[in-house]
Amino acid sequence: MKHSADEYNVLSYLLKKNAISYGKVIEWAYSQYTDEGVDPFVEKISLASDLSEIIEMISNEFQVYGEPGQKFLAGEAASKYSSEQISLYDAVARILFDLDLELPEEERQELYIAEDYFGWHNHAEEEAVKHVQPIFCKYRPIYEHAVAKFSV
């Protein structure tokens, strides 16, 4: 199965962030082999000696540098919150301040309202989640779908 430059961009990003280990990438590459063969680029990946070599091959072959789109990055924050890897406040702050994404104004306003609850409201997370849940539900599947292509 051939993968697009966007898909390899995601793989490069995941490799740079150490979200996928060298062993998992090699395992994924070997899982792509079928009775009909394998995409020649995937075969190159399966023969790479380390992560940096894979990242370099992706950059050279597809001219992508591990910089995924805004919806993907918002989805990553939402997914990490959903899987309890980061707090709700951290997810909101990452989207609003760290990534400074150009989201629609309505979504930005809801995120700012959610962020405002922290620091003064006794039940900040309960109130904030009401504002961010629709946004997280919109972007989380984008991230999870893109990442799932590289799981074994």
Short mmCIF file of N, CA and C in Angstrom, two decimals, residues 86-143:
data_model
loop_
_atom_site.label_atom_id
_atom_site.label_comp_id
_atom_site.label_asym_id
_atom_site.label_seq_id
_atom_site.Cartn_x
_atom_site.Cartn_y
_atom_site.Cartn_z
N ILE A 86 -2.39 14.26 29.67
CA ILE A 86 -2.25 15.65 30.11
C ILE A 86 -3.59 16.10 30.70
N SER A 87 -3.52 17.15 31.48
CA SER A 87 -4.74 17.69 32.10
C SER A 87 -5.54 18.50 31.09
N LEU A 88 -6.77 18.79 31.44
CA LEU A 88 -7.61 19.61 30.57
C LEU A 88 -6.97 20.99 30.40
N TYR A 89 -6.50 21.57 31.49
CA TYR A 89 -5.87 22.88 31.40
C TYR A 89 -4.68 22.85 30.44
N ASP A 90 -3.85 21.80 30.56
CA ASP A 90 -2.68 21.69 29.68
C ASP A 90 -3.08 21.55 28.21
N ALA A 91 -4.15 20.80 27.95
CA ALA A 91 -4.62 20.64 26.58
C ALA A 91 -5.11 21.96 26.01
N VAL A 92 -5.89 22.69 26.80
CA VAL A 92 -6.41 23.99 26.36
C VAL A 92 -5.26 24.97 26.15
N ALA A 93 -4.35 25.02 27.11
CA ALA A 93 -3.21 25.94 27.02
C ALA A 93 -2.33 25.60 25.82
N ARG A 94 -2.15 24.32 25.56
CA ARG A 94 -1.33 23.92 24.40
C ARG A 94 -1.96 24.43 23.11
N ILE A 95 -3.25 24.27 22.97
CA ILE A 95 -3.93 24.71 21.75
C ILE A 95 -3.92 26.23 21.63
N LEU A 96 -4.22 26.91 22.73
CA LEU A 96 -4.33 28.37 22.68
C LEU A 96 -2.99 29.09 22.62
N PHE A 97 -2.05 28.65 23.44
CA PHE A 97 -0.83 29.44 23.63
C PHE A 97 0.42 28.81 23.01
N ASP A 98 0.60 27.52 23.17
CA ASP A 98 1.81 26.88 22.66
C ASP A 98 1.77 26.76 21.14
N LEU A 99 0.64 26.30 20.62
CA LEU A 99 0.52 26.07 19.19
C LEU A 99 0.05 27.31 18.44
N ASP A 100 -0.70 28.15 19.13
CA ASP A 100 -1.26 29.37 18.53
C ASP A 100 -1.90 29.06 17.17
N LEU A 101 -2.82 28.11 17.21
CA LEU A 101 -3.48 27.68 15.98
C LEU A 101 -4.48 28.71 15.50
N GLU A 102 -4.70 28.73 14.22
CA GLU A 102 -5.68 29.64 13.63
C GLU A 102 -7.01 28.92 13.50
N LEU A 103 -7.63 28.67 14.65
CA LEU A 103 -8.93 28.01 14.68
C LEU A 103 -10.02 29.03 14.42
N PRO A 104 -11.22 28.54 14.05
CA PRO A 104 -12.34 29.47 13.88
C PRO A 104 -12.58 30.28 15.16
N GLU A 105 -13.02 31.51 15.00
CA GLU A 105 -13.19 32.42 16.14
C GLU A 105 -14.10 31.83 17.22
N GLU A 106 -15.17 31.15 16.82
CA GLU A 106 -16.08 30.57 17.82
C GLU A 106 -15.35 29.55 18.69
N GLU A 107 -14.52 28.73 18.07
CA GLU A 107 -13.77 27.72 18.82
C GLU A 107 -12.75 28.38 19.74
N ARG A 108 -12.08 29.40 19.26
CA ARG A 108 -11.10 30.11 20.09
C ARG A 108 -11.79 30.71 21.31
N GLN A 109 -12.96 31.28 21.10
CA GLN A 109 -13.69 31.89 22.22
C GLN A 109 -14.06 30.84 23.26
N GLU A 110 -14.53 29.69 22.81
CA GLU A 110 -14.88 28.61 23.75
C GLU A 110 -13.64 28.15 24.52
N LEU A 111 -12.51 28.06 23.85
CA LEU A 111 -11.28 27.67 24.53
C LEU A 111 -10.84 28.73 25.54
N TYR A 112 -10.97 30.00 25.19
CA TYR A 112 -10.63 31.06 26.14
C TYR A 112 -11.56 31.06 27.35
N ILE A 113 -12.84 30.80 27.11
CA ILE A 113 -13.78 30.71 28.23
C ILE A 113 -13.38 29.56 29.14
N ALA A 114 -13.07 28.41 28.55
CA ALA A 114 -12.63 27.25 29.34
C ALA A 114 -11.37 27.56 30.13
N GLU A 115 -10.42 28.18 29.49
CA GLU A 115 -9.15 28.52 30.16
C GLU A 115 -9.38 29.48 31.31
N ASP A 116 -10.35 30.37 31.15
CA ASP A 116 -10.63 31.37 32.17
C ASP A 116 -11.15 30.76 33.48
N TYR A 117 -11.79 29.60 33.42
CA TYR A 117 -12.32 28.96 34.63
C TYR A 117 -11.21 28.55 35.59
N PHE A 118 -10.06 28.20 35.06
CA PHE A 118 -8.97 27.72 35.90
C PHE A 118 -8.37 28.88 36.69
N GLY A 119 -8.16 28.64 37.95
CA GLY A 119 -7.55 29.66 38.80
C GLY A 119 -8.54 30.37 39.70
N TRP A 120 -9.84 30.27 39.40
CA TRP A 120 -10.80 30.95 40.28
C TRP A 120 -12.04 30.12 40.58
N HIS A 121 -12.42 29.24 39.70
CA HIS A 121 -13.67 28.48 39.88
C HIS A 121 -13.39 27.21 40.68
N ASN A 122 -14.27 26.90 41.61
CA ASN A 122 -14.10 25.70 42.45
C ASN A 122 -14.22 24.41 41.65
N HIS A 123 -14.98 24.42 40.58
CA HIS A 123 -15.17 23.23 39.75
C HIS A 123 -14.77 23.57 38.31
N ALA A 124 -13.57 24.10 38.17
CA ALA A 124 -13.10 24.60 36.88
C ALA A 124 -13.16 23.55 35.79
N GLU A 125 -12.67 22.37 36.08
CA GLU A 125 -12.62 21.35 35.04
C GLU A 125 -14.02 20.95 34.59
N GLU A 126 -14.93 20.80 35.52
CA GLU A 126 -16.31 20.44 35.16
C GLU A 126 -16.95 21.48 34.25
N GLU A 127 -16.70 22.75 34.53
CA GLU A 127 -17.27 23.82 33.71
C GLU A 127 -16.54 23.96 32.38
N ALA A 128 -15.23 23.86 32.43
CA ALA A 128 -14.41 24.05 31.23
C ALA A 128 -14.67 22.95 30.19
N VAL A 129 -14.85 21.74 30.66
CA VAL A 129 -15.03 20.63 29.72
C VAL A 129 -16.30 20.81 28.88
N LYS A 130 -17.28 21.48 29.41
CA LYS A 130 -18.51 21.76 28.66
C LYS A 130 -18.22 22.61 27.42
N HIS A 131 -17.24 23.47 27.53
CA HIS A 131 -16.89 24.37 26.43
C HIS A 131 -15.96 23.72 25.40
N VAL A 132 -15.10 22.83 25.87
CA VAL A 132 -14.10 22.26 24.96
C VAL A 132 -14.49 20.92 24.37
N GLN A 133 -15.42 20.23 24.98
CA GLN A 133 -15.77 18.89 24.51
C GLN A 133 -16.14 18.85 23.03
N PRO A 134 -17.01 19.76 22.53
CA PRO A 134 -17.33 19.71 21.09
C PRO A 134 -16.10 19.94 20.20
N ILE A 135 -15.20 20.78 20.65
CA ILE A 135 -13.98 21.07 19.88
C ILE A 135 -13.06 19.85 19.88
N PHE A 136 -12.89 19.26 21.05
CA PHE A 136 -12.05 18.08 21.16
C PHE A 136 -12.63 16.93 20.34
N CYS A 137 -13.94 16.77 20.37
CA CYS A 137 -14.59 15.70 19.60
C CYS A 137 -14.43 15.91 18.10
N LYS A 138 -14.28 17.13 17.69
CA LYS A 138 -14.09 17.45 16.27
C LYS A 138 -12.67 17.11 15.80
N TYR A 139 -11.67 17.43 16.61
CA TYR A 139 -10.28 17.30 16.18
C TYR A 139 -9.59 15.99 16.60
N ARG A 140 -10.02 15.41 17.71
CA ARG A 140 -9.38 14.17 18.19
C ARG A 140 -9.38 13.07 17.13
N PRO A 141 -10.50 12.82 16.42
CA PRO A 141 -10.48 11.75 15.41
C PRO A 141 -9.50 12.00 14.27
N ILE A 142 -9.24 13.24 13.94
CA ILE A 142 -8.28 13.55 12.88
C ILE A 142 -6.90 13.03 13.28
N TYR A 143 -6.50 13.31 14.50
CA TYR A 143 -5.21 12.85 15.01
C TYR A 143 -5.18 11.33 15.11
#
